[in-house]
PDB file of C-alpha atoms in Angstrom:
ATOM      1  CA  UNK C   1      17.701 -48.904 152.111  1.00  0.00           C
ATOM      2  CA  UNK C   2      18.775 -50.283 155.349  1.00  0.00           C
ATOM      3  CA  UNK C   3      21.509 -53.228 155.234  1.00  0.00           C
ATOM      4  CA  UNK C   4      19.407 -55.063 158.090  1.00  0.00           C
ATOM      5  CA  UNK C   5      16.699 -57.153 156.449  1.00  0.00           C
ATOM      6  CA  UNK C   6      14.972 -58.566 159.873  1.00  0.00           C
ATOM      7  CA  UNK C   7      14.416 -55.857 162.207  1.00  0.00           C
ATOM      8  CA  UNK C   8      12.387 -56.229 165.174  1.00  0.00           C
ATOM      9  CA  UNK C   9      11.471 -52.736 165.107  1.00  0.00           C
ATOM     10  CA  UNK C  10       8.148 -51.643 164.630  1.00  0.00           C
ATOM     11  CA  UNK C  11       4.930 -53.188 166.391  1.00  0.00           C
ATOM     12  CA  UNK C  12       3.672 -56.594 165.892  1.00  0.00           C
ATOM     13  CA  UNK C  13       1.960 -57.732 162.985  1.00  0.00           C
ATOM     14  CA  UNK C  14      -1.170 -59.560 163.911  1.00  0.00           C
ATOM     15  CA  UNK C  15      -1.544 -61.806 160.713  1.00  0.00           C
ATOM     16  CA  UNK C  16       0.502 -63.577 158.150  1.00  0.00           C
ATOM     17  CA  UNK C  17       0.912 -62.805 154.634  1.00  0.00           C
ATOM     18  CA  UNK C  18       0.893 -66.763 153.982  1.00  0.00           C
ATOM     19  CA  UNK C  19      -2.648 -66.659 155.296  1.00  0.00           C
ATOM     20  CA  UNK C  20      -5.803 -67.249 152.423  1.00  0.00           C
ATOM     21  CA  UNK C  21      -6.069 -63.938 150.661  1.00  0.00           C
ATOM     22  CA  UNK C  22      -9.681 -64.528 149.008  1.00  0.00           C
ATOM     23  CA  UNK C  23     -12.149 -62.364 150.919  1.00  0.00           C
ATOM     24  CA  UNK C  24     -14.856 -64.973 150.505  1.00  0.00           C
ATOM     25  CA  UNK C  25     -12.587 -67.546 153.009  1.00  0.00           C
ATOM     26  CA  UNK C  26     -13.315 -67.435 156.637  1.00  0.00           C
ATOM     27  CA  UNK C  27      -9.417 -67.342 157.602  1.00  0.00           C
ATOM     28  CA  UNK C  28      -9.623 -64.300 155.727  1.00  0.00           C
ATOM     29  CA  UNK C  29     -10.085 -61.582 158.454  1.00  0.00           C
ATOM     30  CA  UNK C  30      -9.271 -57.858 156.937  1.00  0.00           C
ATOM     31  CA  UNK C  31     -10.372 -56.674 160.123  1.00  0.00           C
ATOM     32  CA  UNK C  32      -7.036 -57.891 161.701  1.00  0.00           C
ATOM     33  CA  UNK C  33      -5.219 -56.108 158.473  1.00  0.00           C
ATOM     34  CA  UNK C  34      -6.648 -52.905 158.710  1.00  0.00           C
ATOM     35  CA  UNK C  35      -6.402 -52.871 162.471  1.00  0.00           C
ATOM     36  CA  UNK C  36      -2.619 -53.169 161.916  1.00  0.00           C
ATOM     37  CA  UNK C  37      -2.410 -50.190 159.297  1.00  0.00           C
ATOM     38  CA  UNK C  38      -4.848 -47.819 161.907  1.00  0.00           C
ATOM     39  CA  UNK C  39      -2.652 -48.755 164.995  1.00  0.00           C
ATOM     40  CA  UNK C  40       0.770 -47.826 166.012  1.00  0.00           C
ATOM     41  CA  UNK C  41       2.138 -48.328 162.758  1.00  0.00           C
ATOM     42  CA  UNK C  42       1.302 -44.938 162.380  1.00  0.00           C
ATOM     43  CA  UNK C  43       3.614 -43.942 164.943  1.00  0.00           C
ATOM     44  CA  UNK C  44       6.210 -45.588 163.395  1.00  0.00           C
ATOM     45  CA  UNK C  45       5.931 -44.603 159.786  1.00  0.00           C
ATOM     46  CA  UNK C  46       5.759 -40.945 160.872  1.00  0.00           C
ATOM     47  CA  UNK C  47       9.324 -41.251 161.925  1.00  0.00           C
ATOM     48  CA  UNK C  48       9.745 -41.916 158.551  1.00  0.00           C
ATOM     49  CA  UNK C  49       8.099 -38.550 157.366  1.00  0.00           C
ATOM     50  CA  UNK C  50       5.194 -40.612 156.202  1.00  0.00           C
ATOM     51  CA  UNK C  51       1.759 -39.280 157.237  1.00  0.00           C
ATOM     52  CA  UNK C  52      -0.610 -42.349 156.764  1.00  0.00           C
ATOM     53  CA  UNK C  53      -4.040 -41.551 155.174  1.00  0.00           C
ATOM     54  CA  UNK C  54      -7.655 -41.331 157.346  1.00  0.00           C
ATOM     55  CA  UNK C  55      -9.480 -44.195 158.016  1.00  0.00           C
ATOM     56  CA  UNK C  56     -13.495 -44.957 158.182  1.00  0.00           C
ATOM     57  CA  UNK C  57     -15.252 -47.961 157.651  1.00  0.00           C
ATOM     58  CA  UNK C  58     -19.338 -48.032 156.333  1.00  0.00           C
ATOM     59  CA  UNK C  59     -20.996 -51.288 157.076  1.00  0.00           C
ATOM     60  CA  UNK C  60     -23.898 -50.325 155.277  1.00  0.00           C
ATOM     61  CA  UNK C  61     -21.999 -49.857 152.109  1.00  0.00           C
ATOM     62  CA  UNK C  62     -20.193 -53.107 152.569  1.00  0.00           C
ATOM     63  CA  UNK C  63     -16.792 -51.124 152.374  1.00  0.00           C
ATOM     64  CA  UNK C  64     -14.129 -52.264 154.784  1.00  0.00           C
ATOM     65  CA  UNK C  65     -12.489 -49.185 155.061  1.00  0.00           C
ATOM     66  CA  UNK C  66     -12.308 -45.982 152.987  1.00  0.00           C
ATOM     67  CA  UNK C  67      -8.651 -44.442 153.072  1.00  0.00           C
ATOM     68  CA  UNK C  68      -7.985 -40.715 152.497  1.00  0.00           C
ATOM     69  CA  UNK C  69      -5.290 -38.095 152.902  1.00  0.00           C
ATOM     70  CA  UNK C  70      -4.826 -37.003 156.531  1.00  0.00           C
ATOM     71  CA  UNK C  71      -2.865 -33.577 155.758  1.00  0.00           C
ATOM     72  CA  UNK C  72      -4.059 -31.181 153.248  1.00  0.00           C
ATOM     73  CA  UNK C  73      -2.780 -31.268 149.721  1.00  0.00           C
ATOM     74  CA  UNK C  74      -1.045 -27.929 148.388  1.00  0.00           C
ATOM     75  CA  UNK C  75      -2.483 -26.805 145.052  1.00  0.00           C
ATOM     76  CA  UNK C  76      -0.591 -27.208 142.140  1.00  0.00           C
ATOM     77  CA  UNK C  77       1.263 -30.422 140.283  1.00  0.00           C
ATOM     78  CA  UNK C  78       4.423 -31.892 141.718  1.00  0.00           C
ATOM     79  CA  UNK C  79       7.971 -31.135 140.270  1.00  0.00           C
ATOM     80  CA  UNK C  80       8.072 -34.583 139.302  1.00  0.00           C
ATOM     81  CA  UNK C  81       5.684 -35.642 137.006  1.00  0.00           C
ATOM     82  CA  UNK C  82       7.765 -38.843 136.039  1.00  0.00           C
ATOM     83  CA  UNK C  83       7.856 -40.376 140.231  1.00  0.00           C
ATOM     84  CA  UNK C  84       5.094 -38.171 141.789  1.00  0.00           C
ATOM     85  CA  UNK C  85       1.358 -38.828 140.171  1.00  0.00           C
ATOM     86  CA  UNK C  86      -0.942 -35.681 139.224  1.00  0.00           C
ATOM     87  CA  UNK C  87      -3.469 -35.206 141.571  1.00  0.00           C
ATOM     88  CA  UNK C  88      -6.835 -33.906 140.397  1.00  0.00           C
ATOM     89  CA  UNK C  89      -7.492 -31.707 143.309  1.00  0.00           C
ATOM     90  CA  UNK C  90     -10.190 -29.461 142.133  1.00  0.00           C
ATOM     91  CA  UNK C  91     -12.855 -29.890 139.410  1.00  0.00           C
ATOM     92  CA  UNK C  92     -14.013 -26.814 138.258  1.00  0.00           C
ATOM     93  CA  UNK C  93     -17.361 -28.253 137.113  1.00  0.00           C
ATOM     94  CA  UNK C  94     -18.207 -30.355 139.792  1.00  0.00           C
ATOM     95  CA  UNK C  95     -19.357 -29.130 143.116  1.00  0.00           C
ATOM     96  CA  UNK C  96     -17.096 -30.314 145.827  1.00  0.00           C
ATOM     97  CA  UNK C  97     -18.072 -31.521 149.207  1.00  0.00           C
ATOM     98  CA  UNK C  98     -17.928 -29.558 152.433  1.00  0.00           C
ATOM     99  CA  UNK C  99     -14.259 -30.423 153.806  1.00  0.00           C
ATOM    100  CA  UNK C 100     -15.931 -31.174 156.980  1.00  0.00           C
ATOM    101  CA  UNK C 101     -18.371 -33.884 155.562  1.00  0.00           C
ATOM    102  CA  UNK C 102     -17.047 -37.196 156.406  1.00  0.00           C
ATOM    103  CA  UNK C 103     -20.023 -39.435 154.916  1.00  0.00           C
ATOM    104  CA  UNK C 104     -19.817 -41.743 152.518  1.00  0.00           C
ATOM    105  CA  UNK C 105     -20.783 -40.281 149.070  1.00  0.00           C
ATOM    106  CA  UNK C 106     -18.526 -37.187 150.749  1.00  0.00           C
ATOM    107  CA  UNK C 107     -15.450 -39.062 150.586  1.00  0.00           C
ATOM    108  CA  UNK C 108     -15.708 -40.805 148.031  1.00  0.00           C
ATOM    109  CA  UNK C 109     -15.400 -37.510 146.052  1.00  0.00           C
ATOM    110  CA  UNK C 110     -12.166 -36.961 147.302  1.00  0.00           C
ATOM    111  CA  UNK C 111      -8.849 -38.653 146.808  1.00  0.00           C
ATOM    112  CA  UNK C 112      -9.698 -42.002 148.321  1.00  0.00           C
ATOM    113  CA  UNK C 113      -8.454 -45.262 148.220  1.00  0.00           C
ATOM    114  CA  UNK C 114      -8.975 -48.579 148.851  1.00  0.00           C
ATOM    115  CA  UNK C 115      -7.328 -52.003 149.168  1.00  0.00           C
ATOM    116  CA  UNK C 116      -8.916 -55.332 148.809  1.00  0.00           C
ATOM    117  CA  UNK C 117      -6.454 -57.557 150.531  1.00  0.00           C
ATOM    118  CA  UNK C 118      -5.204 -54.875 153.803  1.00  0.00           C
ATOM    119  CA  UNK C 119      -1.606 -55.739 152.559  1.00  0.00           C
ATOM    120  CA  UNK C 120      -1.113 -51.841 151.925  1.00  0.00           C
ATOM    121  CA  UNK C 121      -2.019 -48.405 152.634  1.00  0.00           C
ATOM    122  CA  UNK C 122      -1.575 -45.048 151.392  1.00  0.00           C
ATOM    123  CA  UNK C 123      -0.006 -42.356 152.993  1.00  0.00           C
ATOM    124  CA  UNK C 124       1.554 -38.574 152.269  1.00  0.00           C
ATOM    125  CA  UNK C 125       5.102 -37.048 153.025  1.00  0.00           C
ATOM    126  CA  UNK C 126       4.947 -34.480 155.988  1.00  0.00           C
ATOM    127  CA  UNK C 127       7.584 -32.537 154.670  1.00  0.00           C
ATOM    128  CA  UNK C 128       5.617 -32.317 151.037  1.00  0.00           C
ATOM    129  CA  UNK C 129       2.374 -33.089 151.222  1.00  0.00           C
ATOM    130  CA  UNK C 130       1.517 -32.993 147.566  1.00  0.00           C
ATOM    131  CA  UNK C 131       3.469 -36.281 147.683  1.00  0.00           C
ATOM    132  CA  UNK C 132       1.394 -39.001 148.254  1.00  0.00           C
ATOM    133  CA  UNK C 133       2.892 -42.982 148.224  1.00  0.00           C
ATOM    134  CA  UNK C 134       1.142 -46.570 148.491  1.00  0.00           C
ATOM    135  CA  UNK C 135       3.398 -48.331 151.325  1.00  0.00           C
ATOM    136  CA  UNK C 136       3.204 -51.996 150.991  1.00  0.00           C
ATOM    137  CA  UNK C 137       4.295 -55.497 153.723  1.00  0.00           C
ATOM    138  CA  UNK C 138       6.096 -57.890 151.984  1.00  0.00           C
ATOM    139  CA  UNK C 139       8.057 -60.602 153.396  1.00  0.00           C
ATOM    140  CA  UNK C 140      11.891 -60.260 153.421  1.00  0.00           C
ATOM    141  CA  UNK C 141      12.418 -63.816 151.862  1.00  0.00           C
ATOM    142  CA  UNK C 142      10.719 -63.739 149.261  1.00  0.00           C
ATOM    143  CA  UNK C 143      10.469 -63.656 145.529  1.00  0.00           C
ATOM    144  CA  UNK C 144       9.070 -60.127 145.144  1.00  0.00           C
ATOM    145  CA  UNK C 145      11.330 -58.331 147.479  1.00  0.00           C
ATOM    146  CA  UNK C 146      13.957 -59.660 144.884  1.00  0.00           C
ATOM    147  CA  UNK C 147      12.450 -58.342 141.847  1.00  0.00           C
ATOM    148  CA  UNK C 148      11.431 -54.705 143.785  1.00  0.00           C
ATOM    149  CA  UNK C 149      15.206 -54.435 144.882  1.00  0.00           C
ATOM    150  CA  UNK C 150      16.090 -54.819 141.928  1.00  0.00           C
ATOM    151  CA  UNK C 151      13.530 -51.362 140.720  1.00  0.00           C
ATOM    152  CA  UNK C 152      14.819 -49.688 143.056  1.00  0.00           C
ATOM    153  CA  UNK C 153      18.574 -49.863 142.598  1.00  0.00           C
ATOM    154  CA  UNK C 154      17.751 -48.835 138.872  1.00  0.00           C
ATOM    155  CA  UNK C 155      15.308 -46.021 140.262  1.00  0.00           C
ATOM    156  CA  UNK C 156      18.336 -44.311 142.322  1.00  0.00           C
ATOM    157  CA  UNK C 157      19.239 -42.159 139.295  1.00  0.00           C
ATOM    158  CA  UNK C 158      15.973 -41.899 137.238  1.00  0.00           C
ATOM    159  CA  UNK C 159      12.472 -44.142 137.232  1.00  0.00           C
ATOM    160  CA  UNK C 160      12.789 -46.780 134.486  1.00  0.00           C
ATOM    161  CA  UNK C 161      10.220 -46.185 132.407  1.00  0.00           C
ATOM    162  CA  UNK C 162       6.421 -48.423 132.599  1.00  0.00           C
ATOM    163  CA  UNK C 163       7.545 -49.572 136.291  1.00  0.00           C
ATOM    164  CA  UNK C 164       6.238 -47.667 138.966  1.00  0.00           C
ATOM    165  CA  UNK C 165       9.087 -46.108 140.769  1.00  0.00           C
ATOM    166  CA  UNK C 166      10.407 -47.744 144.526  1.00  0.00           C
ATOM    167  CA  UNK C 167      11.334 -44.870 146.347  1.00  0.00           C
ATOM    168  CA  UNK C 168      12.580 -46.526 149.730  1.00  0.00           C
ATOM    169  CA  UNK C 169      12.413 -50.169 151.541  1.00  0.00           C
ATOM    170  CA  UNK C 170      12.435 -50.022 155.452  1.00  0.00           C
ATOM    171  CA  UNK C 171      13.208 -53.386 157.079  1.00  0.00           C
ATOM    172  CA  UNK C 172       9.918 -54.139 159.475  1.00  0.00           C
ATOM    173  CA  UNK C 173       9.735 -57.455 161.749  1.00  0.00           C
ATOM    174  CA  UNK C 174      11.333 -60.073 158.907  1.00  0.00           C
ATOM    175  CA  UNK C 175       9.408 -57.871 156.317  1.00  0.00           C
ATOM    176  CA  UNK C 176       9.947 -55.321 154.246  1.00  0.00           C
ATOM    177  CA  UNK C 177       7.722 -51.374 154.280  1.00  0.00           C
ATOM    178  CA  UNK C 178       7.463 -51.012 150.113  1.00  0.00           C
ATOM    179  CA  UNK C 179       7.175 -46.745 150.005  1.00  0.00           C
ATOM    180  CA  UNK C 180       6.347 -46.312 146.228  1.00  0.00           C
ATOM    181  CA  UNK C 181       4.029 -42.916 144.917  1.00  0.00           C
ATOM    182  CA  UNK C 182       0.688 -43.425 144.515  1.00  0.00           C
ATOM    183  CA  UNK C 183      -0.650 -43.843 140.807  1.00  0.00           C
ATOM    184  CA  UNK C 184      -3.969 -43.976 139.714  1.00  0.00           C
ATOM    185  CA  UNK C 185      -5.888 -47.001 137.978  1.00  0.00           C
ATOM    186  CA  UNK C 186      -8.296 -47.299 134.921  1.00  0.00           C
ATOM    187  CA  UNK C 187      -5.268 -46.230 132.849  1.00  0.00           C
ATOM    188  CA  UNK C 188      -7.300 -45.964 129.359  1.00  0.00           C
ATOM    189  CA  UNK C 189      -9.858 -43.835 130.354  1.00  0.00           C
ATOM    190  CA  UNK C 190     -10.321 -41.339 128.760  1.00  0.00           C
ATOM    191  CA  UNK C 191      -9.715 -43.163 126.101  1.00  0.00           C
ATOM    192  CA  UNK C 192      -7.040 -41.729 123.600  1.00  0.00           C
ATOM    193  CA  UNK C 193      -8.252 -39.628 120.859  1.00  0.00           C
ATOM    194  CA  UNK C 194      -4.958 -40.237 118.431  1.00  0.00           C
ATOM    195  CA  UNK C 195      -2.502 -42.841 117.232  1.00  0.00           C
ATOM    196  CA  UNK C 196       0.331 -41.272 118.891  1.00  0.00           C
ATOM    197  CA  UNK C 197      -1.453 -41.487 122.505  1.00  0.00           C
ATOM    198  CA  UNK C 198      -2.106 -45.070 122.016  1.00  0.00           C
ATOM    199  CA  UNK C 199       1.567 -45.098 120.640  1.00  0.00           C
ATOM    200  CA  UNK C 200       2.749 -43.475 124.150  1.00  0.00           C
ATOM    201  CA  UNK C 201       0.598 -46.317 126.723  1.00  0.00           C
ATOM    202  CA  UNK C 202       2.487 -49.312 124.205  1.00  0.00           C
ATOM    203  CA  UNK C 203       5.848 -47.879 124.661  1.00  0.00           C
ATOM    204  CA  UNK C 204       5.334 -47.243 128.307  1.00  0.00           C
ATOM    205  CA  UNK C 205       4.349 -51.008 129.157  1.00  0.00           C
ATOM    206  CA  UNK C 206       6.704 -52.536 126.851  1.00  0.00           C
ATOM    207  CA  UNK C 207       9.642 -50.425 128.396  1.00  0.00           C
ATOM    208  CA  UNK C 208       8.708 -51.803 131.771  1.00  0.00           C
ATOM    209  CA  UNK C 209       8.307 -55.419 130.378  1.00  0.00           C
ATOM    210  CA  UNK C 210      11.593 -55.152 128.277  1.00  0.00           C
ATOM    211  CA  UNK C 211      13.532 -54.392 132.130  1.00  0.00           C
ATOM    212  CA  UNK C 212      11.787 -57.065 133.923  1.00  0.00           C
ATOM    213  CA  UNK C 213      12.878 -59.620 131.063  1.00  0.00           C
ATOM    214  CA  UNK C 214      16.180 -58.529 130.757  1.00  0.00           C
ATOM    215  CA  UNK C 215      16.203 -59.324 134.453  1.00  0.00           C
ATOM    216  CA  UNK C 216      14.472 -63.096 133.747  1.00  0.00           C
ATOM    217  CA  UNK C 217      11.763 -61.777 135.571  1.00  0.00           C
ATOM    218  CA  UNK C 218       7.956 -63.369 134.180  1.00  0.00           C
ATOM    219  CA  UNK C 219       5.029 -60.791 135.110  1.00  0.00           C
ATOM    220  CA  UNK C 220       2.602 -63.366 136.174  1.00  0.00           C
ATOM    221  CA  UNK C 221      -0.673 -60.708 136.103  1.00  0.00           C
ATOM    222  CA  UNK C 222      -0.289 -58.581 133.409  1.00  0.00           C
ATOM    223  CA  UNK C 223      -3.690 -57.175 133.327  1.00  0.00           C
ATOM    224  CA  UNK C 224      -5.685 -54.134 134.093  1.00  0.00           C
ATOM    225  CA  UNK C 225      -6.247 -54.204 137.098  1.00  0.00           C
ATOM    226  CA  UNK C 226      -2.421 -54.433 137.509  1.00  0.00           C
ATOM    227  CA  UNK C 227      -1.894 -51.435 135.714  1.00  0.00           C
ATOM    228  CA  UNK C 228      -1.081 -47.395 136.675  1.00  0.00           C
ATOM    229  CA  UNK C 229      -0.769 -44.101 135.479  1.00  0.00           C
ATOM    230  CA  UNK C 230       0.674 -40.874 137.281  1.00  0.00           C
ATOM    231  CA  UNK C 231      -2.738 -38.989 137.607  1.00  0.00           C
ATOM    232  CA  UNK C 232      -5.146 -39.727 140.695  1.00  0.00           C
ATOM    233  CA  UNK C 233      -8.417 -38.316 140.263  1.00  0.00           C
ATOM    234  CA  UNK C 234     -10.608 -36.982 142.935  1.00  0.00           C
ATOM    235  CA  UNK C 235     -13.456 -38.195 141.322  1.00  0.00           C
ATOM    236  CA  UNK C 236     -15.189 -41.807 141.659  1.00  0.00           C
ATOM    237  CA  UNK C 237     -14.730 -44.686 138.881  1.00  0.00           C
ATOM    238  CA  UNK C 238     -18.231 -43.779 137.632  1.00  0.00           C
ATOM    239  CA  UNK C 239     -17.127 -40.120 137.334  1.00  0.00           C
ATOM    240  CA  UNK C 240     -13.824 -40.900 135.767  1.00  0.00           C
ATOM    241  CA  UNK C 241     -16.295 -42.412 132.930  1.00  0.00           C
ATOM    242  CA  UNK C 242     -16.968 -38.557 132.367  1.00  0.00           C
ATOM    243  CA  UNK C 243     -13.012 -37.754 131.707  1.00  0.00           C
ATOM    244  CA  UNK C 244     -11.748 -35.836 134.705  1.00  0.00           C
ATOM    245  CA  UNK C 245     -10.287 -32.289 132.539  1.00  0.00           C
ATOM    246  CA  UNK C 246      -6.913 -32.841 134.364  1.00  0.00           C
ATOM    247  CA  UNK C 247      -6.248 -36.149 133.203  1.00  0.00           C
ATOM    248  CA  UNK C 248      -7.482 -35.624 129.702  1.00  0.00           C
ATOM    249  CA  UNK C 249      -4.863 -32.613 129.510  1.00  0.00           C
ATOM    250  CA  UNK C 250      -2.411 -34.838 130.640  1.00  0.00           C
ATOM    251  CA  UNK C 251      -3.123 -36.952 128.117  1.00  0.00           C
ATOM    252  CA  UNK C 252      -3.216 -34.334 125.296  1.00  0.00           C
ATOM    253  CA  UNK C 253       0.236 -33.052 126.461  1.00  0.00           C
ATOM    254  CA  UNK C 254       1.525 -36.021 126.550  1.00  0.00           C
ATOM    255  CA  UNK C 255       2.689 -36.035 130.195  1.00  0.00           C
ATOM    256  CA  UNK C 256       0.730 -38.951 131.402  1.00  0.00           C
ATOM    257  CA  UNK C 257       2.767 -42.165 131.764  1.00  0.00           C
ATOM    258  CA  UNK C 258       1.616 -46.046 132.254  1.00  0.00           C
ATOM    259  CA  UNK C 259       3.447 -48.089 134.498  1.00  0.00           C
ATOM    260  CA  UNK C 260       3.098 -52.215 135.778  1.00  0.00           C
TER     261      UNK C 260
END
């Protein structure tokens, strides 16, 4: 992490993070925010060895914008199961899409993502492109920065267990670039099977709610939605319903880990 905290590097960002952050608002405008993420910061982050995912939007599905990985994925699960998520990249029994098909339903059946408010996007290493990271704006003064500082001193040496790991903080125009891996949601499904699996989710969360206590630190969301685990499927929500075979070995080896 840099020393400076209010660079000027990096091109301008054309909207605050103090502005209304309920889609349903008019000051709302995502199109500024993903405009930002599909325009020279791209340029910028590469310099950082970060590859930022594809963009396309589909009016007609009502989706803003549809992120997924720009560099081909090597086969195989990362070194570091306890950072780096699992990615599903094959399902044996599903028929995949054509690598050239960029529709909607075509996509979606990949490793996409998506991000309600445009305050982050999701990107890949260049050197290791099985690595693939959520990068995140947040402003320099402010009371998150302190509390993800403080994750990623502790992460230096090994991830604290049931926080998602902060692998590096570049200083950005009085902000601060969050790089942490990208983890997948719906964290209970499939659901477990036995007590000890249950046992394993409890002990993950608690872990990462014993650290941010010990630090007087109050998780003001603790809820679902709010909630990862190192295995991104490449499957949609309703298909994740069917237990993706990766995940569910995960689970059954006990390899799969929870995280706030």
């Amino acid at each position: 992490m840099a020393n400076e905290t209010h660079s000027e590097k990096g091109p301008d960002i054309p909207f605050s993070l103090d502005e209304y952050e309920d889609r349903l608002v008019p000051e709302f405008r995502m199109k500024d925010r993903l405009a930002f993420w599909d325009g020279p910061i791209r340029a910028f982050l590469r310099e950082h060895g970060y590859v930022l995912y594809s963009m396309r939007s589909f009016p007609e599905y009502d989706v803003d914008s549809l992120m997924y990985p720009a560099l081909e994925t090597p086969e195989g699960p990362d070194d570091d199961g306890a950072t780096y998520a699992l990615m599903d990249l094959d399902s044996p029994e599903r028929e995949m899409p054509d690598p050239g098909d960029e529709s909607y339903l075509s996509l979606r059946r990949r490793s996409y993502a998506r991000e309600a408010r445009g305050r982050a996007a999701f990107a890949q290493s260049e050197a290791r492109p099985d690595r693939h990271f959520a990068i995140k704006l947040v402003r320099a003064e402010s009371v998150e920065i302190h509390t993800i500082k403080l994750i990623y001193e502790a992460s230096k040496e090994k991830p604290v267990r049931g926080l998602i790991p902060v692998i590096e903080i570049i200083p950005f125009r009085g902000h601060w670039l969050v790089v942490m891996p990208r983890w997948g949601e719906n964290i209970m499904l499939p659901f477990p099977t036995l007590v000890g699996q249950v046992l394993d989710s409890i002990e993950d969360l608690l872990e990462g709610l014993g650290f941010l206590h010990s630090h007087n630190i109050v998780h003001r969301d603790h809820s679902a939605k709010n909630l990862v685990v190192n295995h991104v499927p490449v499957l949609t929500y309703e298909d994740l319903r069917e237990v993706p075979p990766t995940r569910q070995a995960a689970r059954d080896a006990g390899v799969l880990r929870h995280a706030i």
